[in-house]
Amino acid sequence: MKQSELFSKTNKSAPKDEESVNAQLLIRGGYIDKLMAGIYSYLPLGFRTFKKIEEIIREEINAVDGQEIFMPSMHPKENWEKTGRWDSLDVLVKIGLGEEKNMALAPTHEEVVAPLAKKFIESYKDLPKAVYHFQNKFRGEKRAKSGILRLREFIMKDLYSFHSSQDDLDRYYDRVSKAYKNIFERMGIGEKTYFTYASGGTFSKYSHEFQAETEAGEDTIYICEKCHIAINKEIIEDLRHTCPQCGNADLRQTKAVEVGNIFKLGTKYSEPFNLVFKDQNGEDKPIIMGCYGIGPQRLMGTIVEIFHDEKGIIWPEAVAPFIVHLIHLGKNQEAEKIYQKLNSEKIEVLFDDREVSAGEKFADADLLGLPYRVIISEKSLTAGGLELKKRNETVSRIVSIDELLKMLK
Amino acid sequence: MKQSELFSKTNKSAPKDEESVNAQLLIRGGYIDKLMAGIYSYLPLGFRTFKKIEEIIREEINAVDGQEIFMPSMHPKENWEKTGRWDSLDVLVKIGLGEEKNMALAPTHEEVVAPLAKKFIESYKDLPKAVYHFQNKFRGEKRAKSGILRLREFIMKDLYSFHSSQDDLDRYYDRVSKAYKNIFERMGIGEKTYFTYASGGTFSKYSHEFQAETEAGEDTIYICEKCHIAINKEIIEDLRHTCPQCGNADLRQTKAVEVGNIFKLGTKYSEPFNLVFKDQNGEDKPIIMGCYGIGPQRLMGTIVEIFHDEKGIIWPEAVAPFIVHLIHLGKNQEAEKIYQKLNSEKIEVLFDDREVSAGEKFADADLLGLPYRVIISEKSLTAGGLELKKRNETVSRIVSIDELLKMLK
């Protein structure tokens, strides 16, 4: 894409009411736009990154037999009354088409997926099953000041699984845990993301979540470097400050963002909806459920918090909106040819064809943070080709177009 | 995919409160599920069709330089007050995080996209631009009884364009009209869909919309077969019952569903938000806007209304959830091999591996309506291969696996 044709533009200054690094850089880069506190638009560059994150999640969830569906965000009050959450969930946004508030704007979908599963699951032969969707979620968050890490409206990938036994849920829960690890690794935050012990388990003493280490995080975790796991602060006293896996007491305290949650729900939501199956003896048994969430926007914000410097974002390749930032300096016709060549080779390239100064182009390239900056100028051509600099490196070098293509394929 | 593993199942009877053919067939087929009046879930098969429709629309809108973004569905009241639609739009769903209703759940996005464009469009050099998104829309429809043709919550592809002159808008409007024609043709409803003259034009006497002919439609149109265009009933008296293009008075009255709308907004939304650009003389001029909508779910419902018989749906290939319905009768190991072979050749196949009667399998195949029904049985193998019947034909014939593959590639 040509930068001169892009809908968004970069901004020199960050908005005054944005404290978080992720929102500052993403807004300055024209990736996102703030409509209200906790509510943002995703512009062409931001949407491309969003889609790449979504597609990585989709591939990994499909690989653990998740079937994609799409459930609505307006839910009847009665479903939420059945589980008691109409009154107990303080972030629940209650609405109505008339004066009466008789619907919920979904913050999660247990109240719809459980009665939905009841329509199709009859016997043990129908189990296990797993369905998921990417759908808007709404939460009446009191504080929304962490950019896109804590939103009032956001997309969530929520996966729900249905099992005939606790053992079967346990096995599936482990499969999803591995899928989540793959997701974070593919996005470049694998090393920074820890399988974390937390409170609130239904069957075992602890539940688990995935926490990504960053100063922007609202959670405090204790990391065991030996096991590459962490413990949420809420249970560290309980564990006497030791790793639950190896007993190591040399734990490192740090801040983190919860980037994924996995939860053994048990029969918490199957009971209110009488979600049962007939076992091999023809007896009705409650279905055992699990739920597993990941928010693509929170992931995008976390990636920016982890990968940036004072000049801007440093995208990992897998989630960069474009791979190459092609910049032409001065007037030369070669730039357009290189741009066409990269496009024809299916390499995602943003071509800075604007008539602005070299300094402005470099500053924008650093701010936008695409992995490969490729300059074409009289100087580079005289030196034998293109000047290549990776965003996460400081040195540049001259490469031919063939060398560049080889590198990017 | 194996039918035994599918989350959804077919239902023998239609729900009592569904009058419309599209909802009856889609619910019986396990494509969708009704949560409330006008609010449905899209199950694995329905979601696959939804995604195919979405992708066709995306390709065609990208081809007319639309840049994909994602705007939120919760909007501040003040934006809607600026345009006067907070009070004038009766289907607007008003909500609040607290007691006060100070937000709108978006039924459309002019109130967000106009101030958004204002942040990036400065001069005539920044024009034209076009952005679109697929996002939930909410409408407090009084009557919601046409299945997925008239919903309270639905996805809309809404495209917005920005221009420096009326001429430029006119040119773009024509490009989008052609893109819409491509969309309807690719989905198999091109012949049944008419470019239709309607009331409400801002610049010219008439506006235009795309109407698909079906008895399920709520609109009445008059078709000129010569020009393959139509006139909405609301302006037929005005036109003295003649075709505005050729003067033909031999018009055919029929029912239709509005499957796409294109609208020259002019400055209706740029003025309240002071959305201006500097022209070549450095003077501020209001930006001229256009908007263009298509709802994937309404399209899905319309396709079912047009393509079905008494036994079930008859999907056009481009939007069928799977292309082949592979059915095995009796016990044979060949079926699994054929299934693997089709999968390895990237042919989308639903494999009915269930242990149910042949009659039930045939009835379900007709109900689900995949384009190619392929039976593998002792009988077919003895006859030399597989028994192939297209859903829209009555005769079956024996083909070899190689012939089948050749036909499907």
Short mmCIF file of N, CA and C in Angstrom, two decimals, chain B residues 161-238:
data_model
loop_
_atom_site.label_atom_id
_atom_site.label_comp_id
_atom_site.label_asym_id
_atom_site.label_seq_id
_atom_site.Cartn_x
_atom_site.Cartn_y
_atom_site.Cartn_z
N SER B 161 -17.45 6.96 1.84
CA SER B 161 -16.47 7.58 0.95
C SER B 161 -16.50 9.09 1.11
N PHE B 162 -15.35 9.71 0.86
CA PHE B 162 -15.15 11.14 1.07
C PHE B 162 -14.57 11.75 -0.20
N HIS B 163 -15.18 12.85 -0.64
CA HIS B 163 -14.82 13.42 -1.95
C HIS B 163 -14.74 14.94 -1.89
N SER B 164 -13.96 15.45 -2.87
CA SER B 164 -13.81 16.91 -2.96
C SER B 164 -14.85 17.52 -3.90
N SER B 165 -15.54 16.70 -4.66
CA SER B 165 -16.55 17.25 -5.58
C SER B 165 -17.67 16.25 -5.82
N GLN B 166 -18.77 16.80 -6.27
CA GLN B 166 -19.92 15.97 -6.61
C GLN B 166 -19.57 14.99 -7.74
N ASP B 167 -18.81 15.46 -8.72
CA ASP B 167 -18.39 14.60 -9.84
C ASP B 167 -17.61 13.39 -9.33
N ASP B 168 -16.71 13.65 -8.39
CA ASP B 168 -15.89 12.57 -7.88
C ASP B 168 -16.75 11.55 -7.13
N LEU B 169 -17.70 12.05 -6.35
CA LEU B 169 -18.63 11.14 -5.67
C LEU B 169 -19.41 10.32 -6.69
N ASP B 170 -19.90 10.99 -7.74
CA ASP B 170 -20.68 10.29 -8.78
C ASP B 170 -19.88 9.14 -9.39
N ARG B 171 -18.61 9.42 -9.68
CA ARG B 171 -17.77 8.37 -10.28
C ARG B 171 -17.59 7.20 -9.31
N TYR B 172 -17.34 7.52 -8.04
CA TYR B 172 -17.12 6.46 -7.07
C TYR B 172 -18.40 5.65 -6.83
N TYR B 173 -19.51 6.37 -6.79
CA TYR B 173 -20.84 5.74 -6.61
C TYR B 173 -21.08 4.70 -7.71
N ASP B 174 -20.69 5.04 -8.94
CA ASP B 174 -20.84 4.10 -10.05
C ASP B 174 -19.92 2.89 -9.88
N ARG B 175 -18.70 3.14 -9.38
CA ARG B 175 -17.78 2.02 -9.15
C ARG B 175 -18.34 1.07 -8.10
N VAL B 176 -18.89 1.65 -7.01
CA VAL B 176 -19.45 0.79 -5.96
C VAL B 176 -20.67 0.03 -6.48
N SER B 177 -21.48 0.71 -7.32
CA SER B 177 -22.64 0.02 -7.91
C SER B 177 -22.19 -1.22 -8.66
N LYS B 178 -21.11 -1.08 -9.42
CA LYS B 178 -20.60 -2.25 -10.18
C LYS B 178 -20.07 -3.31 -9.22
N ALA B 179 -19.39 -2.87 -8.15
CA ALA B 179 -18.89 -3.84 -7.16
C ALA B 179 -20.06 -4.61 -6.54
N TYR B 180 -21.15 -3.91 -6.25
CA TYR B 180 -22.33 -4.56 -5.68
C TYR B 180 -22.90 -5.59 -6.66
N LYS B 181 -22.95 -5.21 -7.95
CA LYS B 181 -23.44 -6.17 -8.95
C LYS B 181 -22.57 -7.41 -8.97
N ASN B 182 -21.25 -7.22 -8.89
CA ASN B 182 -20.33 -8.37 -8.83
C ASN B 182 -20.65 -9.25 -7.63
N ILE B 183 -20.86 -8.61 -6.48
CA ILE B 183 -21.15 -9.35 -5.24
C ILE B 183 -22.38 -10.24 -5.43
N PHE B 184 -23.46 -9.64 -5.93
CA PHE B 184 -24.71 -10.42 -6.07
C PHE B 184 -24.55 -11.51 -7.13
N GLU B 185 -23.81 -11.20 -8.20
CA GLU B 185 -23.59 -12.24 -9.23
C GLU B 185 -22.78 -13.39 -8.67
N ARG B 186 -21.70 -13.07 -7.93
CA ARG B 186 -20.85 -14.14 -7.39
C ARG B 186 -21.62 -15.03 -6.43
N MET B 187 -22.65 -14.48 -5.75
CA MET B 187 -23.42 -15.27 -4.80
C MET B 187 -24.59 -16.00 -5.47
N GLY B 188 -24.72 -15.83 -6.78
CA GLY B 188 -25.75 -16.58 -7.50
C GLY B 188 -27.09 -15.89 -7.57
N ILE B 189 -27.21 -14.65 -7.05
CA ILE B 189 -28.51 -13.98 -7.09
C ILE B 189 -28.49 -12.77 -8.04
N GLY B 190 -27.49 -12.75 -8.93
CA GLY B 190 -27.37 -11.62 -9.87
C GLY B 190 -28.60 -11.41 -10.72
N GLU B 191 -29.14 -12.50 -11.25
CA GLU B 191 -30.31 -12.37 -12.13
C GLU B 191 -31.54 -11.89 -11.39
N LYS B 192 -31.63 -12.26 -10.13
CA LYS B 192 -32.81 -11.92 -9.33
C LYS B 192 -32.69 -10.56 -8.66
N THR B 193 -31.53 -9.93 -8.77
CA THR B 193 -31.30 -8.68 -8.05
C THR B 193 -31.29 -7.49 -9.01
N TYR B 194 -32.05 -6.47 -8.68
CA TYR B 194 -32.26 -5.34 -9.57
C TYR B 194 -31.77 -4.03 -8.96
N PHE B 195 -31.04 -3.29 -9.76
CA PHE B 195 -30.72 -1.89 -9.46
C PHE B 195 -32.06 -1.17 -9.48
N THR B 196 -32.41 -0.53 -8.38
CA THR B 196 -33.78 -0.05 -8.21
C THR B 196 -33.83 1.45 -7.90
N TYR B 197 -34.68 2.15 -8.60
CA TYR B 197 -34.88 3.58 -8.33
C TYR B 197 -35.81 3.73 -7.14
N ALA B 198 -35.43 4.60 -6.22
CA ALA B 198 -36.25 4.79 -5.02
C ALA B 198 -36.28 6.28 -4.65
N SER B 199 -37.03 6.61 -3.64
CA SER B 199 -37.14 8.03 -3.26
C SER B 199 -35.98 8.44 -2.35
N GLY B 200 -35.87 9.72 -2.13
CA GLY B 200 -34.94 10.17 -1.09
C GLY B 200 -33.58 10.60 -1.55
N GLY B 201 -33.40 10.91 -2.82
CA GLY B 201 -32.10 11.37 -3.29
C GLY B 201 -31.78 12.76 -2.75
N THR B 202 -30.51 13.00 -2.44
CA THR B 202 -30.12 14.30 -1.92
C THR B 202 -29.83 15.26 -3.07
N PHE B 203 -29.25 14.74 -4.14
CA PHE B 203 -28.82 15.59 -5.26
C PHE B 203 -29.68 15.43 -6.48
N SER B 204 -30.07 14.17 -6.72
CA SER B 204 -30.91 13.92 -7.87
C SER B 204 -32.29 13.61 -7.32
N LYS B 205 -33.23 13.45 -8.19
CA LYS B 205 -34.61 13.24 -7.77
C LYS B 205 -34.76 11.90 -7.04
N TYR B 206 -33.96 10.91 -7.47
CA TYR B 206 -34.13 9.57 -6.92
C TYR B 206 -32.85 9.04 -6.29
N SER B 207 -33.01 8.12 -5.38
CA SER B 207 -31.86 7.37 -4.86
C SER B 207 -31.93 5.97 -5.46
N HIS B 208 -30.94 5.16 -5.14
CA HIS B 208 -30.90 3.81 -5.70
C HIS B 208 -30.67 2.77 -4.60
N GLU B 209 -31.19 1.59 -4.84
CA GLU B 209 -30.97 0.49 -3.92
C GLU B 209 -30.95 -0.80 -4.74
N PHE B 210 -30.48 -1.87 -4.13
CA PHE B 210 -30.49 -3.16 -4.82
C PHE B 210 -31.57 -4.03 -4.18
N GLN B 211 -32.50 -4.50 -5.01
CA GLN B 211 -33.62 -5.29 -4.52
C GLN B 211 -33.57 -6.69 -5.13
N ALA B 212 -33.67 -7.72 -4.28
CA ALA B 212 -33.68 -9.10 -4.76
C ALA B 212 -35.12 -9.62 -4.74
N GLU B 213 -35.54 -10.14 -5.88
CA GLU B 213 -36.93 -10.58 -6.02
C GLU B 213 -37.20 -11.86 -5.23
N THR B 214 -38.14 -11.80 -4.32
CA THR B 214 -38.61 -12.98 -3.58
C THR B 214 -39.93 -12.65 -2.92
N GLU B 215 -40.78 -13.65 -2.83
CA GLU B 215 -42.09 -13.48 -2.20
C GLU B 215 -41.95 -13.07 -0.73
N ALA B 216 -40.78 -13.37 -0.14
CA ALA B 216 -40.57 -13.06 1.27
C ALA B 216 -40.28 -11.58 1.50
N GLY B 217 -40.09 -10.83 0.44
CA GLY B 217 -39.72 -9.44 0.57
C GLY B 217 -40.83 -8.57 1.13
N GLU B 218 -40.43 -7.51 1.81
CA GLU B 218 -41.41 -6.58 2.37
C GLU B 218 -41.66 -5.41 1.42
N ASP B 219 -40.78 -5.25 0.43
CA ASP B 219 -40.93 -4.14 -0.51
C ASP B 219 -41.65 -4.60 -1.78
N THR B 220 -42.33 -3.66 -2.42
CA THR B 220 -42.94 -3.93 -3.72
C THR B 220 -42.16 -3.15 -4.78
N ILE B 221 -41.75 -3.84 -5.83
CA ILE B 221 -41.01 -3.17 -6.90
C ILE B 221 -41.67 -3.47 -8.25
N TYR B 222 -41.33 -2.64 -9.24
CA TYR B 222 -41.83 -2.82 -10.60
C TYR B 222 -40.61 -3.01 -11.49
N ILE B 223 -40.55 -4.17 -12.15
CA ILE B 223 -39.36 -4.53 -12.92
C ILE B 223 -39.51 -4.20 -14.40
N CYS B 224 -38.47 -3.57 -14.97
CA CYS B 224 -38.38 -3.43 -16.42
C CYS B 224 -37.43 -4.52 -16.90
N GLU B 225 -37.96 -5.55 -17.53
CA GLU B 225 -37.14 -6.70 -17.95
C GLU B 225 -36.13 -6.29 -19.00
N LYS B 226 -36.48 -5.31 -19.85
CA LYS B 226 -35.57 -4.85 -20.90
C LYS B 226 -34.26 -4.32 -20.32
N CYS B 227 -34.39 -3.48 -19.31
CA CYS B 227 -33.19 -2.82 -18.74
C CYS B 227 -32.62 -3.58 -17.54
N HIS B 228 -33.33 -4.60 -17.07
CA HIS B 228 -32.97 -5.31 -15.84
C HIS B 228 -32.79 -4.31 -14.68
N ILE B 229 -33.75 -3.39 -14.58
CA ILE B 229 -33.77 -2.47 -13.44
C ILE B 229 -35.18 -2.52 -12.83
N ALA B 230 -35.33 -1.88 -11.69
CA ALA B 230 -36.65 -1.86 -11.06
C ALA B 230 -36.95 -0.48 -10.48
N ILE B 231 -38.21 -0.28 -10.14
CA ILE B 231 -38.66 0.98 -9.55
C ILE B 231 -39.37 0.63 -8.25
N ASN B 232 -38.99 1.26 -7.17
CA ASN B 232 -39.65 1.02 -5.90
C ASN B 232 -41.07 1.61 -5.96
N LYS B 233 -42.01 0.89 -5.37
CA LYS B 233 -43.41 1.30 -5.41
C LYS B 233 -43.59 2.76 -5.00
N GLU B 234 -42.74 3.20 -4.05
CA GLU B 234 -42.92 4.55 -3.49
C GLU B 234 -42.80 5.66 -4.53
N ILE B 235 -42.15 5.36 -5.69
CA ILE B 235 -42.03 6.42 -6.70
C ILE B 235 -42.67 6.06 -8.05
N ILE B 236 -43.40 4.91 -8.07
CA ILE B 236 -43.92 4.46 -9.38
C ILE B 236 -44.97 5.41 -9.94
N GLU B 237 -45.78 6.01 -9.06
CA GLU B 237 -46.78 6.98 -9.53
C GLU B 237 -46.09 8.19 -10.13
N ASP B 238 -45.06 8.61 -9.43
CA ASP B 238 -44.27 9.74 -9.85
C ASP B 238 -43.71 9.56 -11.25
#
